[in-house]
Tab-separated table of C-alpha atoms in Angstrom:
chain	number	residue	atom	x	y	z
G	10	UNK	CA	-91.444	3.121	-67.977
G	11	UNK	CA	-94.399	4.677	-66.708
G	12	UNK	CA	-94.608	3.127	-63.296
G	13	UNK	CA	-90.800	4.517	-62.864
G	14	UNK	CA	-92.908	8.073	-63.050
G	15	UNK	CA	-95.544	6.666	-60.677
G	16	UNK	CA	-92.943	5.019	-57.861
G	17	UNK	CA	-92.580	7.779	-55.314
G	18	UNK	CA	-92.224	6.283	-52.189
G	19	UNK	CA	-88.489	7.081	-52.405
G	20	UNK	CA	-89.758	10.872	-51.512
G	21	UNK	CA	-90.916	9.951	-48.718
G	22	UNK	CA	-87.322	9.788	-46.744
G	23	UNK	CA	-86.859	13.313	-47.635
G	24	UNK	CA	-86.882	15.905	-44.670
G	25	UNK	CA	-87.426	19.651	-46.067
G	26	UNK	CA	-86.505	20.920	-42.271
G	27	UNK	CA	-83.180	19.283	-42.546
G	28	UNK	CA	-82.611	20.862	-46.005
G	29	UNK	CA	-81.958	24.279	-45.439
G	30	UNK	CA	-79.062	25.641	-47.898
G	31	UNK	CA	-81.243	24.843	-51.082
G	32	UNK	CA	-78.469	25.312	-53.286
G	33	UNK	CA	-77.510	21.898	-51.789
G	34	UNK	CA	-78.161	19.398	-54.402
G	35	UNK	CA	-76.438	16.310	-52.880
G	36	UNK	CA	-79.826	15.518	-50.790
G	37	UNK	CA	-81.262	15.020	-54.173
G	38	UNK	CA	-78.550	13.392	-55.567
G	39	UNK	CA	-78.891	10.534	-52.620
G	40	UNK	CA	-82.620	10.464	-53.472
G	41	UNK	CA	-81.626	9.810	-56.725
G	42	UNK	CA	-79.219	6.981	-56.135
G	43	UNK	CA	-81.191	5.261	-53.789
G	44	UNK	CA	-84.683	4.884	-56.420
G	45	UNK	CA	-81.637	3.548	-58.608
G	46	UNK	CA	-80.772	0.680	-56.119
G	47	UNK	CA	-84.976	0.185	-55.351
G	48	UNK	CA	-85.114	-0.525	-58.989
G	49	UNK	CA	-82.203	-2.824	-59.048
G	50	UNK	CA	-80.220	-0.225	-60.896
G	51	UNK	CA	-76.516	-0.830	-59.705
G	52	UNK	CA	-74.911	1.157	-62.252
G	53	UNK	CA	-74.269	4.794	-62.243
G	54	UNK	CA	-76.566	8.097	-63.057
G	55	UNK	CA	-75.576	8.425	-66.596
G	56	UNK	CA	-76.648	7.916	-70.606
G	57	UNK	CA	-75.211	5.487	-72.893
G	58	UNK	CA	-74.143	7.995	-75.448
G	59	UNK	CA	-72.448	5.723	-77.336
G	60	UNK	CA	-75.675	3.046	-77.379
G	61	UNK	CA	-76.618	1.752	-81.245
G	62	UNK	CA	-80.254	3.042	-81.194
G	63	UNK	CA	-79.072	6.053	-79.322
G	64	UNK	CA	-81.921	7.774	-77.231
G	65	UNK	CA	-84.118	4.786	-77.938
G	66	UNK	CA	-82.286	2.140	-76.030
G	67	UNK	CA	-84.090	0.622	-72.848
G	68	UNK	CA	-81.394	2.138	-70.953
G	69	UNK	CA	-81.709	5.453	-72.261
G	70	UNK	CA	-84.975	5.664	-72.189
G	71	UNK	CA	-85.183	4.432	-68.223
G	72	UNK	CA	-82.597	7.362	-67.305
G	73	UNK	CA	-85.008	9.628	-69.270
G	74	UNK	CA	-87.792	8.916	-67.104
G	75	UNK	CA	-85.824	9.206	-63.711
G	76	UNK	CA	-84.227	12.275	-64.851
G	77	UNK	CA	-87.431	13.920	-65.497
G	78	UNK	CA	-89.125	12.303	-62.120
G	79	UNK	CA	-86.195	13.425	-59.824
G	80	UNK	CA	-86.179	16.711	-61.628
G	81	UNK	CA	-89.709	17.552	-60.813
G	82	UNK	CA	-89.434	17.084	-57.125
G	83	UNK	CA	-86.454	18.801	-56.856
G	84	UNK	CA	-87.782	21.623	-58.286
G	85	UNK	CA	-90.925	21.450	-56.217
G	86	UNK	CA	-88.561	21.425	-53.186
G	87	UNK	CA	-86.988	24.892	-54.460
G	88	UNK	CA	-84.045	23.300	-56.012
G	89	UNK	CA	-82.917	24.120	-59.819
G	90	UNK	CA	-84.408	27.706	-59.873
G	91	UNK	CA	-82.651	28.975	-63.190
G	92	UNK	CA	-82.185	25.273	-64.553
G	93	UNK	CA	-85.450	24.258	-66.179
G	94	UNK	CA	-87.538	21.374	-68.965
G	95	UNK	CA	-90.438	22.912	-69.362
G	96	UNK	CA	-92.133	24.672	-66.389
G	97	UNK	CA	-95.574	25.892	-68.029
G	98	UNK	CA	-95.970	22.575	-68.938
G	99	UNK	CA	-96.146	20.329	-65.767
G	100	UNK	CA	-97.284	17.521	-68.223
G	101	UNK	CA	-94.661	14.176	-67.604
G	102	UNK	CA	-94.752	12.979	-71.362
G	103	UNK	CA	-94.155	16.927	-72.234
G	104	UNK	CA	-91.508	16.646	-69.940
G	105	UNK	CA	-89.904	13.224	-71.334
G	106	UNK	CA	-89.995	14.372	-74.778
G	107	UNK	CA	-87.992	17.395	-74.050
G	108	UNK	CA	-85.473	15.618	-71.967
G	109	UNK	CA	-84.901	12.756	-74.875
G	110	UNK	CA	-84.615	16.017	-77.402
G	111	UNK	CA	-81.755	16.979	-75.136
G	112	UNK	CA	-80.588	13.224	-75.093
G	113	UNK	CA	-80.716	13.301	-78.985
G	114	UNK	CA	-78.808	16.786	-79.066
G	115	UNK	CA	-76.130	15.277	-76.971
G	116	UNK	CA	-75.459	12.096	-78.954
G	117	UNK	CA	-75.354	13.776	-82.198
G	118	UNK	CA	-72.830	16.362	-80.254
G	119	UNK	CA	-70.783	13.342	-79.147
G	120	UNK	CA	-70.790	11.566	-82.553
G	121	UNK	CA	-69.628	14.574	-84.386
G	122	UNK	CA	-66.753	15.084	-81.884
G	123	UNK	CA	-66.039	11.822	-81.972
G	124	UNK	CA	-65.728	11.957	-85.410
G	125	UNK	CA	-62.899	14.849	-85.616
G	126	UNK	CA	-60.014	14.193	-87.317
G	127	UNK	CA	-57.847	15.525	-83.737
G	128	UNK	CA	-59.735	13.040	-82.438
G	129	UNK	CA	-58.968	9.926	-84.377
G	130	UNK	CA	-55.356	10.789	-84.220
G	131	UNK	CA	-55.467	10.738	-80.613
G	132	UNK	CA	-57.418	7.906	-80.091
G	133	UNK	CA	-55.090	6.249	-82.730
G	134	UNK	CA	-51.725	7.225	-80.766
G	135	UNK	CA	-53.480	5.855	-77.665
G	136	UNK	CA	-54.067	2.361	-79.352
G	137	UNK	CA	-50.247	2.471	-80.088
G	138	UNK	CA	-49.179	3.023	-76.656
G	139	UNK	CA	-51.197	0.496	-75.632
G	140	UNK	CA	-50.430	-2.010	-78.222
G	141	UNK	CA	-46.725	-1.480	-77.249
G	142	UNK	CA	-47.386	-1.550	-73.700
G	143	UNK	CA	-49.206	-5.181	-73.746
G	144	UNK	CA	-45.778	-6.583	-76.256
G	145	UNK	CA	-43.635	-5.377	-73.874
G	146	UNK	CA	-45.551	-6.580	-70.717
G	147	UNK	CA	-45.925	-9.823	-71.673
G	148	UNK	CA	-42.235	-10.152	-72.658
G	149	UNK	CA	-41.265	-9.334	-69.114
G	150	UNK	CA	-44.272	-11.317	-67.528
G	151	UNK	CA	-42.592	-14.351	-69.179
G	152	UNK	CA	-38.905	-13.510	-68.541
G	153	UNK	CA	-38.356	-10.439	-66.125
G	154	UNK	CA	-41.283	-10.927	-64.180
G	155	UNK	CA	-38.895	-8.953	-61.260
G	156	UNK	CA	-38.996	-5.809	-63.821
G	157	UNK	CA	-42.527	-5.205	-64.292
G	158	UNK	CA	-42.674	-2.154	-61.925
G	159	UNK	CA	-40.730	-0.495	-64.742
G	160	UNK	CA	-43.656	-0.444	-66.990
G	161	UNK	CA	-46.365	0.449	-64.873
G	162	UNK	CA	-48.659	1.732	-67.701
G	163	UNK	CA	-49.014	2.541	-71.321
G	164	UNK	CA	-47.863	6.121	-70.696
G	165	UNK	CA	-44.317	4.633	-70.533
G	166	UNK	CA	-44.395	4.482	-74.214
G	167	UNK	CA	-43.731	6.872	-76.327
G	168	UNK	CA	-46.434	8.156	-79.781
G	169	UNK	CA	-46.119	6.980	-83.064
G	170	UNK	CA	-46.306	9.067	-86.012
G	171	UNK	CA	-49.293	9.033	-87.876
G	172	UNK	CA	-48.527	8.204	-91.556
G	173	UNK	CA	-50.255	4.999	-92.956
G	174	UNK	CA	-48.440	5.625	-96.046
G	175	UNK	CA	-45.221	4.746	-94.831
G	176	UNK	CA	-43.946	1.178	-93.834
G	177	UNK	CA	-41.983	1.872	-91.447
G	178	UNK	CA	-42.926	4.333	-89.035
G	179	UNK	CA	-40.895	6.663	-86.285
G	180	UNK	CA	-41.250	6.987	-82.442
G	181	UNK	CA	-42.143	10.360	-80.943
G	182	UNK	CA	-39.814	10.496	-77.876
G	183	UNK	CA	-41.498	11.725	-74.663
G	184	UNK	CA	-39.588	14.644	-72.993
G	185	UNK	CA	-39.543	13.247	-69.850
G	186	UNK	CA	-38.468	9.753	-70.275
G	187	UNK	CA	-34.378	9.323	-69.837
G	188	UNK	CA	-31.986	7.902	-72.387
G	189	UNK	CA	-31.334	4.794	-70.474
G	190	UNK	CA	-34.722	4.197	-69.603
G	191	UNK	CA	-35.439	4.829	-73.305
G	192	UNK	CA	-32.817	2.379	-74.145
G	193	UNK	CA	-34.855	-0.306	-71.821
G	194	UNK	CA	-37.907	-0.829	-73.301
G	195	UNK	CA	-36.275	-0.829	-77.212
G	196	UNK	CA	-34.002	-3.845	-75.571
G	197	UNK	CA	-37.544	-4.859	-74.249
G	198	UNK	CA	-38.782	-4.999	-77.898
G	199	UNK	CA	-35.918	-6.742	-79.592
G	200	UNK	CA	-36.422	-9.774	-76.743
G	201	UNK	CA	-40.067	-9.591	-77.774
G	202	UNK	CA	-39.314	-9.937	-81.151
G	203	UNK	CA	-36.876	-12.301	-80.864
G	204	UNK	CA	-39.440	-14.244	-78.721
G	205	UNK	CA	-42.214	-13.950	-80.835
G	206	UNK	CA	-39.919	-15.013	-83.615
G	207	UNK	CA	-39.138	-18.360	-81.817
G	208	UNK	CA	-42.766	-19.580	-81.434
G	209	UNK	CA	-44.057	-18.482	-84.794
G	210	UNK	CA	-44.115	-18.226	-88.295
G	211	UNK	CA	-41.423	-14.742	-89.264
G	212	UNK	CA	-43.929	-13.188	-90.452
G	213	UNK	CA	-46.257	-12.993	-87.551
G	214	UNK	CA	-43.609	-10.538	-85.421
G	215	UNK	CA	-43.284	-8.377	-88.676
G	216	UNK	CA	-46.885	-7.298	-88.587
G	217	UNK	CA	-46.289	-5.800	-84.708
G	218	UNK	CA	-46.180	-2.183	-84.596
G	219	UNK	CA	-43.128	-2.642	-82.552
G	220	UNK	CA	-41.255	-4.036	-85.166
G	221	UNK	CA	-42.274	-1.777	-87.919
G	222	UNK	CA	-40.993	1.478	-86.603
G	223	UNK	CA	-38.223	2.946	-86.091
G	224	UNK	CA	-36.770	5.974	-83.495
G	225	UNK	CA	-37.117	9.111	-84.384
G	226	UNK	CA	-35.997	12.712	-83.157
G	227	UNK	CA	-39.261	14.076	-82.958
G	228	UNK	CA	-39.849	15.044	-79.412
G	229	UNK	CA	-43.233	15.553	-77.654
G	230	UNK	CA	-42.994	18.496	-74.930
G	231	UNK	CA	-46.543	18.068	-73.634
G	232	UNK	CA	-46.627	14.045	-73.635
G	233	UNK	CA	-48.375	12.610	-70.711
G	234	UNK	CA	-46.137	12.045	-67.774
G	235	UNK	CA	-45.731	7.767	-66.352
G	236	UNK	CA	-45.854	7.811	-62.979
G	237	UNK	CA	-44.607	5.811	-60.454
G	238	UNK	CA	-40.889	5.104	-61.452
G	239	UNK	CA	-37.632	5.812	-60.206
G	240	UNK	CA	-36.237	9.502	-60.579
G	241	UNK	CA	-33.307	7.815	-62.867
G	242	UNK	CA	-35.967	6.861	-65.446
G	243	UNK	CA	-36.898	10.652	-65.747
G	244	UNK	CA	-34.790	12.936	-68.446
G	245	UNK	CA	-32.744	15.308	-65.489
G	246	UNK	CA	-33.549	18.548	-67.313
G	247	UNK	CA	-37.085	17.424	-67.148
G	248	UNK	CA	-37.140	17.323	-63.517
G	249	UNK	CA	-35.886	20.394	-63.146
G	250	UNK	CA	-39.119	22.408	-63.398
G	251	UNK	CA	-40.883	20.039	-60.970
G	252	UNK	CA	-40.447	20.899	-56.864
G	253	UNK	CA	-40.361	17.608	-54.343
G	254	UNK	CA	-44.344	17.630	-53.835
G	255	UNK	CA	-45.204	17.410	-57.301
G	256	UNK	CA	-42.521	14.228	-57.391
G	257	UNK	CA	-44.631	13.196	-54.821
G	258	UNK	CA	-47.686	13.397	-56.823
G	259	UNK	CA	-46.626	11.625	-59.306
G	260	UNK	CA	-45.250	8.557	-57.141
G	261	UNK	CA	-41.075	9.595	-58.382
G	262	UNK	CA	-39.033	7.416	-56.648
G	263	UNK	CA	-35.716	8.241	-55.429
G	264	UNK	CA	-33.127	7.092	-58.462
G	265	UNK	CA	-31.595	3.394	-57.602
G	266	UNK	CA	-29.952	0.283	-59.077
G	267	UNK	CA	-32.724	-1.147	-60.607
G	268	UNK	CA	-32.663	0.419	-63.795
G	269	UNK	CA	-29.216	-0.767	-64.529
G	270	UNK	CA	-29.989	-4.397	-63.352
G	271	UNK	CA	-32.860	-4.230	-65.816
G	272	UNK	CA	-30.390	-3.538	-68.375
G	273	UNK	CA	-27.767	-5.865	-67.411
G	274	UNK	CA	-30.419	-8.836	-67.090
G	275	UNK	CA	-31.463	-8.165	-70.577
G	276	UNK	CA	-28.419	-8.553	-71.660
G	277	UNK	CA	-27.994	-11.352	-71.055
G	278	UNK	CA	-30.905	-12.602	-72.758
G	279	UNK	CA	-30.384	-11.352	-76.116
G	280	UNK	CA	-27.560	-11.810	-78.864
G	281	UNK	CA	-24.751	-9.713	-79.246
């Protein structure tokens, strides 16, 4: 790790006359990126927070070193005035151990955040969505391949509630998302069941989250928008509060036929 303090040839390229707004950190930045790629570092700047022996881990430890090395010539070129390690101690192994105490700091910080109860919950509801999102892909990929567009991403799906206790569990309906679209993707999961129920054992479908809830009339207000569907997949009072450019943003189609042919292929696909 040591010779990472020692490299500096990467200085070298740097032109103090061409620097003149000092508050200008992105000439350090590129300094930065490019000892990265001389050490055959193709990943980005960054610590792996989540790594098993935390600020120990090779990686870790090699992002300590560069931090503290890039740090000290940036501040030598008047850079990071008010943001400091320790400057009455120019020492570099001074220097790395405060920067891997603030590397500790930060994975304990991350680990107890990550360990909120809010926290679970939503990383547990996100697991759902995407859990329902892959069933219902992979029905379509097999038999409406000429639907998929319809589901572009897990945000289609609507939250689960969060009650372990309970067999079967209820949908959270998203406010945007339109009756008939709504409709859709629950004939979507029937033909998935159905499917799955064709190929294997019974009991094998029963165990999908898809099969072991049920919709509710809970609605969630401040669910995360899908993009990139038609306007007719969109609940009409939803739209409402949202002017053409922010349609734009989020890729709204105008409304068209589509939706309806999804329905009517369907259909035609499941029992009556």
């Amino acid at each position: 790790m040591e010779m990472i303090l020692q490299d500096t040839s990467v200085f070298t390229t740097y032109n103090a006359s061409a620097h003149s707004v000092k508050s200008d950190w992105s000439p350090f930045k590129t300094l930065l990126l490019k000892d990265l790629a001389n050490h055959q570092i193709d990943d980005n700047f960054t610590f792996e927070w989540e790594a098993d022996n935390g600020e120990k881990s090779t990686w870790n430890q090699t992002m300590i070193f560069f931090t503290v090395k890039h740090w000290k010539f940036a501040k030598a070129a008047s850079a990071f005035e008010n943001f400091g390690l320790d400057q009455d101690n120019p020492n570099d192994l001074v220097q790395v151990g405060i920067m891997t105490r603030w590397v500790i700091g930060r994975i304990e910080e991350i680990k107890r955040r990550f360990r909120d109860p809010s926290k679970v919950e939503q990383r547990t509801r996100s697991k759902k969505r995407r859990d329902l999102w892959k069933y219902r892909k992979a029905t379509l990929q097999q038999h409406l391949p000429q639907f998929l567009d319809l589901l572009p991403d897990a945000d289609c799906c609507s939250d689960t509630e969060d009650d372990p206790h309970r067999p079967i569990q209820k949908s959270i309906c998203p406010a945007w998302r339109s009756v008939k679209y709504g409709n859709w993707l629950h004939e979507v999961d029937r033909l998935s069941y159905q499917d799955q129920s064709t190929i294997k054992l019974r009991i094998h479908p029963a165990r999908r989250l898809d099969t072991r809830r049920q919709e509710g009339h809970t609605v969630n207000p401040f669910g995360t928008v899908c993009a990139n569907l038609p306007e007719n997949c969109y609940e009409s009072a939803f739209l409402k509060h949202y002017d053409p450019l922010e349609k734009l943003a989020l890729g709204i189609s105008p409304s068209s036929a589509k939706l309806d042919d999804a329905l009517t292929a369907i259909a035609t696909l499941l029992p009556n």
